[in-house]
Tab-separated table of C-alpha atoms and ligand atoms in Angstrom:
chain	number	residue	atom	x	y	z
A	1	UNK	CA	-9.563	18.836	3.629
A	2	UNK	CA	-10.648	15.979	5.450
A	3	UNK	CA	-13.575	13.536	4.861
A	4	UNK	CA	-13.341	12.717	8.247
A	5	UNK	CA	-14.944	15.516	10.268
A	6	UNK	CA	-17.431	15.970	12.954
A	7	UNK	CA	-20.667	17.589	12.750
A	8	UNK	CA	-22.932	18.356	16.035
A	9	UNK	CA	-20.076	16.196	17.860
A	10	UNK	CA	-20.873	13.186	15.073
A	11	UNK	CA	-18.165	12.029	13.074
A	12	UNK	CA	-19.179	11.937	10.153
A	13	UNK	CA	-17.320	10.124	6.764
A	14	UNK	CA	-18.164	12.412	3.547
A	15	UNK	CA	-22.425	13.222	4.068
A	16	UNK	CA	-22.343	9.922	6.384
A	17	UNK	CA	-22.528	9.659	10.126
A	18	UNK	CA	-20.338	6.919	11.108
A	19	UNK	CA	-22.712	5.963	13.942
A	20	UNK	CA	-25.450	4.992	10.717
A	21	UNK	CA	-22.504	2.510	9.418
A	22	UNK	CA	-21.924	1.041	12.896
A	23	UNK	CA	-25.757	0.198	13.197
A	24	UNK	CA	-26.046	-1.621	10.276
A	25	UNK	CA	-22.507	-3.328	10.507
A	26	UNK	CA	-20.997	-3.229	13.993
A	27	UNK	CA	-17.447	-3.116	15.187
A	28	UNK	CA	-14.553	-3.313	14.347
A	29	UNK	CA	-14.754	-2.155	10.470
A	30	UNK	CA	-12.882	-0.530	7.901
A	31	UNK	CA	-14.297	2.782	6.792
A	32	UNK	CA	-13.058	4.339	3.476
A	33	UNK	CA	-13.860	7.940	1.957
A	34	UNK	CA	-14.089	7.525	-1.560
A	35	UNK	CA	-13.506	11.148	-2.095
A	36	UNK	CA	-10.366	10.781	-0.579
A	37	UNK	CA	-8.581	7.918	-2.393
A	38	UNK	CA	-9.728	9.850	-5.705
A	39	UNK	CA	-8.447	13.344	-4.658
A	40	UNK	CA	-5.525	11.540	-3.372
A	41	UNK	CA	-4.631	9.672	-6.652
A	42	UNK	CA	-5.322	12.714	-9.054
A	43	UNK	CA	-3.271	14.671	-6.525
A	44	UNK	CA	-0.551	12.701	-8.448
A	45	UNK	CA	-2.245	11.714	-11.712
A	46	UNK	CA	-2.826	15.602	-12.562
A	47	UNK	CA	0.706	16.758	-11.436
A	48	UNK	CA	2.592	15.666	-14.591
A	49	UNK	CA	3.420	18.393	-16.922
A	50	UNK	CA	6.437	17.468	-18.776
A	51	UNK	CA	6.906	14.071	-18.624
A	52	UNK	CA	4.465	11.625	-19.360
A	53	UNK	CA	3.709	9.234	-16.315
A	54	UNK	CA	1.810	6.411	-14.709
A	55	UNK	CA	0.836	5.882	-11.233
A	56	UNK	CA	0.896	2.090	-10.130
A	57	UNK	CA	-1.061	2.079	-7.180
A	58	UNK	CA	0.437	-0.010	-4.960
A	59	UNK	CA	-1.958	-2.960	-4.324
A	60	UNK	CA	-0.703	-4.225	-1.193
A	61	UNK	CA	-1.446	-1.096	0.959
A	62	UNK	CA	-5.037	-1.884	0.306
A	63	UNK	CA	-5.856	-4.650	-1.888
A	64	UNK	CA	-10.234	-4.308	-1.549
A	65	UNK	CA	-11.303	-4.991	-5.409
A	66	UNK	CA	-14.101	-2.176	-5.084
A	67	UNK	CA	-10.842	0.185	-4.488
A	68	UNK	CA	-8.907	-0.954	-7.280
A	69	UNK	CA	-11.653	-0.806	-10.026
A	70	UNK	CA	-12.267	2.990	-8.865
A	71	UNK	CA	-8.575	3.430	-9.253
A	72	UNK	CA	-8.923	1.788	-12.605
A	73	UNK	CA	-11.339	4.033	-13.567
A	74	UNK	CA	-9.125	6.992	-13.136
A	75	UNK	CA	-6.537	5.647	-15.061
A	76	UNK	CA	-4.435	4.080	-12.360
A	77	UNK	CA	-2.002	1.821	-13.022
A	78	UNK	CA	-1.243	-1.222	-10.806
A	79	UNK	CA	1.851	-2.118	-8.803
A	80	UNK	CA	1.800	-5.987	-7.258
A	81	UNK	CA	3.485	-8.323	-5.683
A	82	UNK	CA	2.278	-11.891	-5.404
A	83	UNK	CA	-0.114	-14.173	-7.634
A	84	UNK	CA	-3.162	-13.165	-5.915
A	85	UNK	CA	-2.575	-9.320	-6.361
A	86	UNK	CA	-2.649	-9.942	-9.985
A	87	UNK	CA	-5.853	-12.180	-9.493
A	88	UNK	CA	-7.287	-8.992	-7.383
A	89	UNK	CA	-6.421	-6.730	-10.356
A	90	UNK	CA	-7.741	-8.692	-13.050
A	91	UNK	CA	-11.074	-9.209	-11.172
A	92	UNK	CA	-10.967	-5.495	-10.985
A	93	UNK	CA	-11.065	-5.543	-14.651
A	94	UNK	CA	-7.327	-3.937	-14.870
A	95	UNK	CA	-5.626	-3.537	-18.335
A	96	UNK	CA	-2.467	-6.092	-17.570
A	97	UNK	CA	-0.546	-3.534	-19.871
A	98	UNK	CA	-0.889	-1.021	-16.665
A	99	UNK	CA	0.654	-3.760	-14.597
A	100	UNK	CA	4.048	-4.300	-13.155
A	101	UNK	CA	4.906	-7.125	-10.681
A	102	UNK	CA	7.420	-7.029	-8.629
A	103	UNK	CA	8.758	-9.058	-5.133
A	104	UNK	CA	11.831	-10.582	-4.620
A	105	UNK	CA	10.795	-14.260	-4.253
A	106	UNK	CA	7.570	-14.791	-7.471
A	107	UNK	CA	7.377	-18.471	-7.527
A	108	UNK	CA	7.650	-20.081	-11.265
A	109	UNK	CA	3.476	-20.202	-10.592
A	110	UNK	CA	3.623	-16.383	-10.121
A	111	UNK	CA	5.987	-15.456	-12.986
A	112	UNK	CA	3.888	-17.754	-15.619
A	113	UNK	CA	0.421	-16.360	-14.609
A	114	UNK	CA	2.118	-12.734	-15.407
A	115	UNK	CA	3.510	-14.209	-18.401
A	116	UNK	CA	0.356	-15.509	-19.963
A	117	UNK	CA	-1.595	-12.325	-19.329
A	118	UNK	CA	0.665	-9.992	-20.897
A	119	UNK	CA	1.446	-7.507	-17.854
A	120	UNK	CA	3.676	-4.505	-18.768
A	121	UNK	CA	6.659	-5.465	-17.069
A	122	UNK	CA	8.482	-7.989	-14.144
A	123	UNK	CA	10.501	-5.840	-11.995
A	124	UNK	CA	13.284	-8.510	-11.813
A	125	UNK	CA	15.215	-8.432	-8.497
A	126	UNK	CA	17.944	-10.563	-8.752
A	127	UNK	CA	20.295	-12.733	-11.487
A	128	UNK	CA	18.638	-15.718	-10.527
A	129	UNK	CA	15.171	-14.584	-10.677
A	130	UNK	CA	15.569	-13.358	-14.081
A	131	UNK	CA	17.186	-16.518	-15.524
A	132	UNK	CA	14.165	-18.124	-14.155
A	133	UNK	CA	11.652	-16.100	-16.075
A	134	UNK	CA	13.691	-16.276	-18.927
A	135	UNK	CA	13.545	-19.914	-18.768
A	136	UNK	CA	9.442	-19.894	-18.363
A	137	UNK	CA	9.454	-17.158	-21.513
A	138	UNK	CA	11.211	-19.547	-23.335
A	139	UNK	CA	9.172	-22.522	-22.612
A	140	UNK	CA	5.564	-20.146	-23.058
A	141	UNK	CA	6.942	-19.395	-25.827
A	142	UNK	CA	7.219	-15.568	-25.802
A	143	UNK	CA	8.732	-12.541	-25.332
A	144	UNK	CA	8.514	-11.073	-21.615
A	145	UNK	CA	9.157	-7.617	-20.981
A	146	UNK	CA	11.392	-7.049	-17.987
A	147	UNK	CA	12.478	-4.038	-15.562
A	148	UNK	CA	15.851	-4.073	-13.561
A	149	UNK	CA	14.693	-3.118	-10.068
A	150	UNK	CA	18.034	-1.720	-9.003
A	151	UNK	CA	19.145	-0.643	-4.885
A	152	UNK	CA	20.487	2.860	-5.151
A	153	UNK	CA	22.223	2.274	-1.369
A	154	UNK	CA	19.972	5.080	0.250
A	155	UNK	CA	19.201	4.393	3.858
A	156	UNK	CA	15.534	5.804	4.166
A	157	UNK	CA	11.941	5.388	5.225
A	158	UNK	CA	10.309	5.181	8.519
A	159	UNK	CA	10.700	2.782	10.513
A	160	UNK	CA	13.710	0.022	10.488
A	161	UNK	CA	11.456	-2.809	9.283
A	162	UNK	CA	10.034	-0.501	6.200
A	163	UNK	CA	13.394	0.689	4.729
A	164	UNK	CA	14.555	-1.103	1.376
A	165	UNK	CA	17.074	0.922	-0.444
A	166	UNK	CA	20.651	-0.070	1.654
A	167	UNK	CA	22.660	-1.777	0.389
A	168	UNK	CA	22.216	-4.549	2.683
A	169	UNK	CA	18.154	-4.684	2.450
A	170	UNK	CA	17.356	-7.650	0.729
A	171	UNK	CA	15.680	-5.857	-1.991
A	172	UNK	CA	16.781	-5.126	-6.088
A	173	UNK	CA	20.474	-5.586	-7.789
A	174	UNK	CA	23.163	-3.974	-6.707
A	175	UNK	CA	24.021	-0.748	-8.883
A	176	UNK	CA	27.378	-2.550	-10.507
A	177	UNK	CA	25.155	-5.418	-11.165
A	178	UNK	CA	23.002	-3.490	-13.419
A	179	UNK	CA	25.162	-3.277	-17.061
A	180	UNK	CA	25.991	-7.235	-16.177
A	181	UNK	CA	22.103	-7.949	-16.486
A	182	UNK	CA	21.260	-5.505	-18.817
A	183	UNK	CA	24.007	-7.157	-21.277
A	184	UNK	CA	22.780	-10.599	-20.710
A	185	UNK	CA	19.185	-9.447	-21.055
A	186	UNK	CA	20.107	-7.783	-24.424
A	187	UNK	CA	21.290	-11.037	-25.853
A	188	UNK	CA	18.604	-12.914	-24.711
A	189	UNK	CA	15.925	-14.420	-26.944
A	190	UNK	CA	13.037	-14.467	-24.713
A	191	UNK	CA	13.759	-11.274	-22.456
A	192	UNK	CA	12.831	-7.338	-23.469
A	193	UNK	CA	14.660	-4.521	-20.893
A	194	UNK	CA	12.107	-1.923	-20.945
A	195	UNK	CA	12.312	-0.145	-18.191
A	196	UNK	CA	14.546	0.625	-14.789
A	197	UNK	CA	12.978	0.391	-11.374
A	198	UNK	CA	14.014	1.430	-7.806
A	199	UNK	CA	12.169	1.755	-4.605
A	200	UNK	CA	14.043	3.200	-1.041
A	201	UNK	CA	11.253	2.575	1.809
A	202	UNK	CA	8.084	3.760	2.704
A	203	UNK	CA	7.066	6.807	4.851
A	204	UNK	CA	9.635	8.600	3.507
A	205	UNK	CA	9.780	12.628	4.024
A	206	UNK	CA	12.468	13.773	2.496
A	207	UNK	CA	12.432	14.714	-1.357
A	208	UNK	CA	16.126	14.644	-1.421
A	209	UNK	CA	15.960	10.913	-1.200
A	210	UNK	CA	13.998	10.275	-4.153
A	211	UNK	CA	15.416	13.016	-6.156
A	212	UNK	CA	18.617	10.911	-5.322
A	213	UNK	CA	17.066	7.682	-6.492
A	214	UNK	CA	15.985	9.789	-9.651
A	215	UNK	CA	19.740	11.079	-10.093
A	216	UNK	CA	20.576	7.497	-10.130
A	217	UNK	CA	17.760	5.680	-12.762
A	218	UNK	CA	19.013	8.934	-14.878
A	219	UNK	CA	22.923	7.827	-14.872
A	220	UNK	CA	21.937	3.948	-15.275
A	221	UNK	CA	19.718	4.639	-17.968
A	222	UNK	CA	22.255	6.758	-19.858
A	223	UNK	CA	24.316	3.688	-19.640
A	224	UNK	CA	22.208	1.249	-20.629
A	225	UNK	CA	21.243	4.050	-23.865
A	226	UNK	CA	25.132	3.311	-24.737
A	227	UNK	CA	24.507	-0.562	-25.002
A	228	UNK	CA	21.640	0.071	-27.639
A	229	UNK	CA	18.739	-0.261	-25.848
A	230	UNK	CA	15.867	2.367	-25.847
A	231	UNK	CA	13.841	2.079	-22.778
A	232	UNK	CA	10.620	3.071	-21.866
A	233	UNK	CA	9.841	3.380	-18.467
A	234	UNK	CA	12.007	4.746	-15.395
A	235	UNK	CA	10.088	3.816	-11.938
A	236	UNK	CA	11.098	5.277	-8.961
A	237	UNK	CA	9.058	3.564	-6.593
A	238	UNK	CA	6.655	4.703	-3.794
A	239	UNK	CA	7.159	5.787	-0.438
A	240	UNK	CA	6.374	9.007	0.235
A	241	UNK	CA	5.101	9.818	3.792
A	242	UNK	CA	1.772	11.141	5.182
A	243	UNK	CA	1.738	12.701	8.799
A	244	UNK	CA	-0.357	10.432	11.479
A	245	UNK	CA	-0.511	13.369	13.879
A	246	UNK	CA	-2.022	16.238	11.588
A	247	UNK	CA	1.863	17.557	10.941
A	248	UNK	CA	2.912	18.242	7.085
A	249	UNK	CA	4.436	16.817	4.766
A	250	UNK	CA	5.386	16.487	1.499
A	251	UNK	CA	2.739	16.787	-1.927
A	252	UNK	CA	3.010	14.470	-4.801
A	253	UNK	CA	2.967	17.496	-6.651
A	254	UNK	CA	6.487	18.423	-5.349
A	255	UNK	CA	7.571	14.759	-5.805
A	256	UNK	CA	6.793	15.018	-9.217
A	257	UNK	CA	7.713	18.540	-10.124
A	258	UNK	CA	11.269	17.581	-8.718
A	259	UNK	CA	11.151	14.177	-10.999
A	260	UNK	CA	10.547	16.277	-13.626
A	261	UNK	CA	13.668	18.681	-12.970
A	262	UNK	CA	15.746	15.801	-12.709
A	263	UNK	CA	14.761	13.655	-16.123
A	264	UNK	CA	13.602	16.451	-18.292
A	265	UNK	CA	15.820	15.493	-20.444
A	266	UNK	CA	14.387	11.686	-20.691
A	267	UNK	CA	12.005	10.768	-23.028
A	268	UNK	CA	10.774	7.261	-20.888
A	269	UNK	CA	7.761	7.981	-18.971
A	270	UNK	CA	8.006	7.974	-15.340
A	271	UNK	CA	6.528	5.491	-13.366
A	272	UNK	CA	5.439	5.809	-9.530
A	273	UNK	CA	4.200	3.165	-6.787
A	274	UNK	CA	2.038	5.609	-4.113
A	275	UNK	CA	0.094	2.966	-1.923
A	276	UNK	CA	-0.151	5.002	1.548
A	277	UNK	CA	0.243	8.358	0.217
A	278	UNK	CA	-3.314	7.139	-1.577
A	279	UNK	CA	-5.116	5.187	0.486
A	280	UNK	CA	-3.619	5.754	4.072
A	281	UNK	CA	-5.724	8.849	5.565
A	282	UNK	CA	-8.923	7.408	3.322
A	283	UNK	CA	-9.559	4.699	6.154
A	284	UNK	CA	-10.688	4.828	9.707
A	285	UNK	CA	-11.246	1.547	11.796
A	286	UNK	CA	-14.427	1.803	14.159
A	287	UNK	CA	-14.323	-0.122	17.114
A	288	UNK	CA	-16.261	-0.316	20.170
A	289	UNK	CA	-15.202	0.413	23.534
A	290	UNK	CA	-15.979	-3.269	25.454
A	291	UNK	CA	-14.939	-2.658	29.143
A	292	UNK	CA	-13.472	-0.309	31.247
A	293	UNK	CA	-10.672	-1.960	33.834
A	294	UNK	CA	-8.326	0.918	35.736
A	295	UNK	CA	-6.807	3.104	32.868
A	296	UNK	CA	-7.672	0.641	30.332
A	297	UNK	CA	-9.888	1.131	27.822
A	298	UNK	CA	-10.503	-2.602	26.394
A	299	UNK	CA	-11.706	-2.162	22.668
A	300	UNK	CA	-13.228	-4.904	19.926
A	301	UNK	CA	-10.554	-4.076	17.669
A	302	UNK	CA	-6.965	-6.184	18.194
A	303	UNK	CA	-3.153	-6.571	16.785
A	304	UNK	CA	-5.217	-9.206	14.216
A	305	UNK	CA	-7.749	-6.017	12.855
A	306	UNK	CA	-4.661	-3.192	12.467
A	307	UNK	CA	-1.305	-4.931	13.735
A	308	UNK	CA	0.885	-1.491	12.903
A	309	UNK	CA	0.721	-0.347	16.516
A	310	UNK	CA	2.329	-3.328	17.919
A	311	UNK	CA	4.506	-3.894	14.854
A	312	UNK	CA	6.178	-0.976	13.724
A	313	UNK	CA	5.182	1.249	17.513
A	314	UNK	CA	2.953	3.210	15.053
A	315	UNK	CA	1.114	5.974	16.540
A	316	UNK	CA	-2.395	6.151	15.298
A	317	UNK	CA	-4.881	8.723	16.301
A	318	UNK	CA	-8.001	7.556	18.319
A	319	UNK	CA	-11.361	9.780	18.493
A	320	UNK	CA	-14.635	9.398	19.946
A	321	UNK	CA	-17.317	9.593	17.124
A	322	UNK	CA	-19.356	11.535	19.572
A	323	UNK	CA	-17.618	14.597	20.514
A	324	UNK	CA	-17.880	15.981	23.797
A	325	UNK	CA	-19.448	13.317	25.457
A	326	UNK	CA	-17.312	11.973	28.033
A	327	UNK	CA	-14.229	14.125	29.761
A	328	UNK	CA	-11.299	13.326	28.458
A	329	UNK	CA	-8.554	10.838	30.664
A	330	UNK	CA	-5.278	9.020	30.262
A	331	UNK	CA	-6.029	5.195	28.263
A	332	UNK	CA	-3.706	2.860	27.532
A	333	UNK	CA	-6.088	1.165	24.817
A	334	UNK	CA	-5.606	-2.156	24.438
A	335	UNK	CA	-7.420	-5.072	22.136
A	336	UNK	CA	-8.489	-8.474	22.624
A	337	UNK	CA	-5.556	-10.250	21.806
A	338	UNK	CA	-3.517	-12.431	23.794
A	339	UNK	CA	-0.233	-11.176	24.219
A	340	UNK	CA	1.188	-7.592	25.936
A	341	UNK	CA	1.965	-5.963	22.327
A	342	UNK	CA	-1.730	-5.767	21.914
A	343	UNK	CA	-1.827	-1.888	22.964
A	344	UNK	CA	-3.140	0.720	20.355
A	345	UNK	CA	-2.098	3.589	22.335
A	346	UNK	CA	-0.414	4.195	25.775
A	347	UNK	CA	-1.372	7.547	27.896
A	348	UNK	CA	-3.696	8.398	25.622
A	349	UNK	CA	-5.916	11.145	26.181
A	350	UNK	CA	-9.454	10.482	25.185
A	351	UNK	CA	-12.817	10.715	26.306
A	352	UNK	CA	-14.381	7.803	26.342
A	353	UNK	CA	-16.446	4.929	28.624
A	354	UNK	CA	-17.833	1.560	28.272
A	355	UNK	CA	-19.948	1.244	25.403
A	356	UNK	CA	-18.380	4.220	23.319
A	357	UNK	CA	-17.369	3.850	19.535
A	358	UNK	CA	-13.945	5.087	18.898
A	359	UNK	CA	-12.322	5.744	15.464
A	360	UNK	CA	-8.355	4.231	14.879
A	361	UNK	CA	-7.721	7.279	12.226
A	362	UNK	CA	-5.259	6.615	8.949
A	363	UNK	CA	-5.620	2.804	8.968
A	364	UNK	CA	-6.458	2.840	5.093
A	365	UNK	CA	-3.076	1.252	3.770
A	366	UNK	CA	-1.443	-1.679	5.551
A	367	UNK	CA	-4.614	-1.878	7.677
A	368	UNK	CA	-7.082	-4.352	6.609
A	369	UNK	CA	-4.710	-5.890	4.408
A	370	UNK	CA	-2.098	-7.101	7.469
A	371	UNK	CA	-5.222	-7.896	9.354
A	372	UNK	CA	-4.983	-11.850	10.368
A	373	UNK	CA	-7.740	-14.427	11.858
A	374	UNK	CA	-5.042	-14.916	14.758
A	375	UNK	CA	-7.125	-15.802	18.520
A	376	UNK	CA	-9.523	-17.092	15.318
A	377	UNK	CA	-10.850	-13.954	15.335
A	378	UNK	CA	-13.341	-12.842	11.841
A	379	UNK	CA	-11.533	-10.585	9.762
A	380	UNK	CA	-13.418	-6.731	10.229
A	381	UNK	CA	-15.877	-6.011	7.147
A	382	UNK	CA	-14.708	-2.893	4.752
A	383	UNK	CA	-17.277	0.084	3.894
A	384	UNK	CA	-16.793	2.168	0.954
A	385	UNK	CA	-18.648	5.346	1.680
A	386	UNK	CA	-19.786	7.880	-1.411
A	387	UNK	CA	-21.102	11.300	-0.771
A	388	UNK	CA	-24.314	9.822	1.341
A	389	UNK	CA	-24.064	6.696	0.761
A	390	UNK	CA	-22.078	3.737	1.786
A	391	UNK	CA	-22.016	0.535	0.838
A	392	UNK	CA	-20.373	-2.833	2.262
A	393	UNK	CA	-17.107	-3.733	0.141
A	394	UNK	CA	-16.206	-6.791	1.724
A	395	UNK	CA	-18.412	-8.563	4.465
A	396	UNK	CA	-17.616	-9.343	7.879
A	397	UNK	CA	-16.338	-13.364	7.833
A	398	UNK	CA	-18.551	-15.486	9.912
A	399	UNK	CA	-17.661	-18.534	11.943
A	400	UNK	CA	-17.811	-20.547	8.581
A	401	UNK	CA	-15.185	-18.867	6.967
A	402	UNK	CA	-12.860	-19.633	10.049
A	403	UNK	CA	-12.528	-22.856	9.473
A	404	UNK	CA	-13.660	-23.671	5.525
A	405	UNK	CA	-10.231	-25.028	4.879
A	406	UNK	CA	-10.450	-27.495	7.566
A	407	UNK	CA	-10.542	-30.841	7.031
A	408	UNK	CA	-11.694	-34.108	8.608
A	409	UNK	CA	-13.532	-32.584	10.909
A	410	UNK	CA	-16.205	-35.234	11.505
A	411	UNK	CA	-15.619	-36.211	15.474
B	1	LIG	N1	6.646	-0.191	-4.215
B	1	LIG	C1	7.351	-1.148	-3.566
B	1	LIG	C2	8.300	-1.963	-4.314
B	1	LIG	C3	7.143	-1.357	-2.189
B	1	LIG	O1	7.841	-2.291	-1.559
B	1	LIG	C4	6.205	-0.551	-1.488
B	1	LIG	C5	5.963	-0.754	-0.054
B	1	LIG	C6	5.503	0.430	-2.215
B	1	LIG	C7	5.755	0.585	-3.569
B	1	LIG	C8	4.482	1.332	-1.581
B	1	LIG	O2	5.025	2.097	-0.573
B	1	LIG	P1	4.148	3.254	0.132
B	1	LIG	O3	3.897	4.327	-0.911
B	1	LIG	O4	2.872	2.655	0.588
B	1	LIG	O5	4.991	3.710	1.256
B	1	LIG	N2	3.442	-2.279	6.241
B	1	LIG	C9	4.270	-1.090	6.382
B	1	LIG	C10	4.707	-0.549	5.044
B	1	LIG	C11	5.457	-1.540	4.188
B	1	LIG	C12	5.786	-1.006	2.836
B	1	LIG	C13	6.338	-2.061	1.966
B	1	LIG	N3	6.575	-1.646	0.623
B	1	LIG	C14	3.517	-0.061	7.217
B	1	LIG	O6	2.401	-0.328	7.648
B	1	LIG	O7	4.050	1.018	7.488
């Protein structure tokens, strides 16, 4: 069930009215549940019977340290994708043996830094990238344990800009390339194959697709079994979907069960990367309703705060946090920002006036992490609500912040 929920016409988060955050920090913020990123994680974490596995959350849905090390706590592993993910993860106290980096472009910066701590694996996405972190093994003087993130050609996901699996997405090796760089890997004196990785989008509904994917790591790995090498993890990404408008959709728990069909017969534990299947319907964004100006509703909360509305046409949910108050009417809500995309909903039903807080629902993953200072606009504060309590995870950035890495700014 929801953490998000009204009671007496106040939204509340878990035992905390929302209004009680907005005195103390204003609009726009990030509001998490942490009941719900917990629930949501063990929803996966407790559906393995047969196989063993390890969820990597994935970091860049929501990257807020606080988040991570409660993750951690639960046994979560980590999936990443840049040099300052890992830096997030570490600071989170993160055992690097529970993560694995991947990205198609890690700089020779990037690879090293994963290198020296010892993470479980680089999901290696191309010939050339792999030769390079070969090269920085050899000269660090170690063994690196690698993953062949492979493109099973399966055209899904939501939205064009979030699909990764076709063949002509820029992502992973091509299946014939696989045996080619598993060979070369095997000779190598510096590289370990220890695992096969694939990932086909994001919002993705349909099981068939990753059962699919799964069909596929289970023929490649058979393969790579016949060149002599025992490996120990197969990862079949993340992706799954979660409904927006209160529709279903799939359970990890089917995800997993249907893994499970598919590779009973593997030994190599099963790796997933959930990011918005965890932390997507966690978050809310609160935002204040500025002015009123025909059918707009003008709101403190722009493309820089949550840019999925004007990027992908993503239709969030918006809600008074007092019920009741106001009849409802047709909005377009817009933001601050200065360009047309800056709408967060067209004919959008809602009652609401000047003055009213709204709540931008399922903005937990790719919210506050896509948010930019664009207009030089602060970056919104994140709350971390438990049971009654809540607590502020990462402040609201003042003026200072704007322009810290400024320089010569005497006039
Ligand atoms: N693993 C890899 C290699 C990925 O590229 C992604 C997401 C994930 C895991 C996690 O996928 P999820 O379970 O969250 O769907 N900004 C877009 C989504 C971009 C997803 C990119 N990759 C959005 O707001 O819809």
């Amino acid at each position: 069930m929801s953490k998000f929920i009204y009671k007496d016409n106040i939204l509340f988060c878990e035992n905390v009215a929302v209004t009680d955050i907005v005195k103390e920090v204003g609009t726009p913020a990030y509001v998490y549940s942490k009941k719900t990123l917990l629930d949501n994680f063990e929803s996966y974490s407790n559906a393995f019977e047969k196989n063993d596995g390890l969820v990597c959350f994935s970091v860049k849905s929501l990257s807020n340290i606080s988040v991570l090390r409660l993750l951690k706590y639960k046994g979560s592993g980590f999936d990443i994708v840049s040099g300052g993910e890992l830096e997030r993860v570490l600071a989170a106290g993160v055992d690097p043996k529970k993560i694995i980096f991947t990205g198609i472009a890690k700089s020779n910066e990037e690879i090293i830094q994963g290198i020296r701590k010892n993470i479980l694996s680089f999901n290696i996405e191309s010939e050339a990238e792999m030769l390079r972190i070969e090269k920085l093994a050899t000269d660090e003087n170690k063994i690196v344990d690698v993953a062949i993130r492979f493109n099973p050609e399966i055209d899904s996901g939501g939205h064009e800009y979030i699909k990764t699996g076709r063949k002509k997405d820029k992502f992973g090796v091509l299946l014939e390339g696989v045996i080619n760089l598993s060979k070369y890997i095997l000779s190598s004196s510096s590289l370990n194959l220890i695992g096969l990785s694939c990932h086909i989008g994001s919002q993705i509904f349909e099981l068939n697709d990753f059962e699919e994917s799964a069909k596929y790591i289970k023929k490649l790995a058979k393969e790579i079994n016949k060149l002599g090498i025992e490996l120990k993890f197969l990862d079949v990404g993340g992706g799954l979907g979660i409904s927006y408008n209160d529709s279903n959709f799939p359970s990890p728990s089917n995800l997993i069960k249907d893994l499970e069909n598919i590779l009973s017969d593997r030994n190599e534990k099963i790796i997933l990367e959930p990011g918005r299947s965890i932390s997507g319907d966690a978050g809310i964004l609160l935002t204040s309703v500025e002015y009123v100006k025909d059918d707009y509703l003008i709101i403190d909360a722009g493309m820089n705060d949550l840019i999925r509305p004007a990027l992908y046409d993503a239709k969030h949910q918006i809600i008074n946090v007092e019920k009741n108050k106001v009849p409802a009417k047709e909005w377009t809500i817009v933001g601050p920002i200065c360009e047309s995309s800056d709408v967060m909903a067209k004919n959008y039903s809602l009652g609401a006036s000047g003055g009213s807080i709204l709540a931008i629902k399922t903005t937990g993953a790719y919210g506050h992490v896509m948010s930019s200072n664009y207009n030089s606009r602060r970056k919104p504060p994140e709350i971390l609500v438990d049971d009654d309590k809540f607590e502020i995870i990462r402040k609201r950035e003042t003026y200072e912040d704007l322009i810290r890495h400024e320089v010569n700014l005497g006039s």
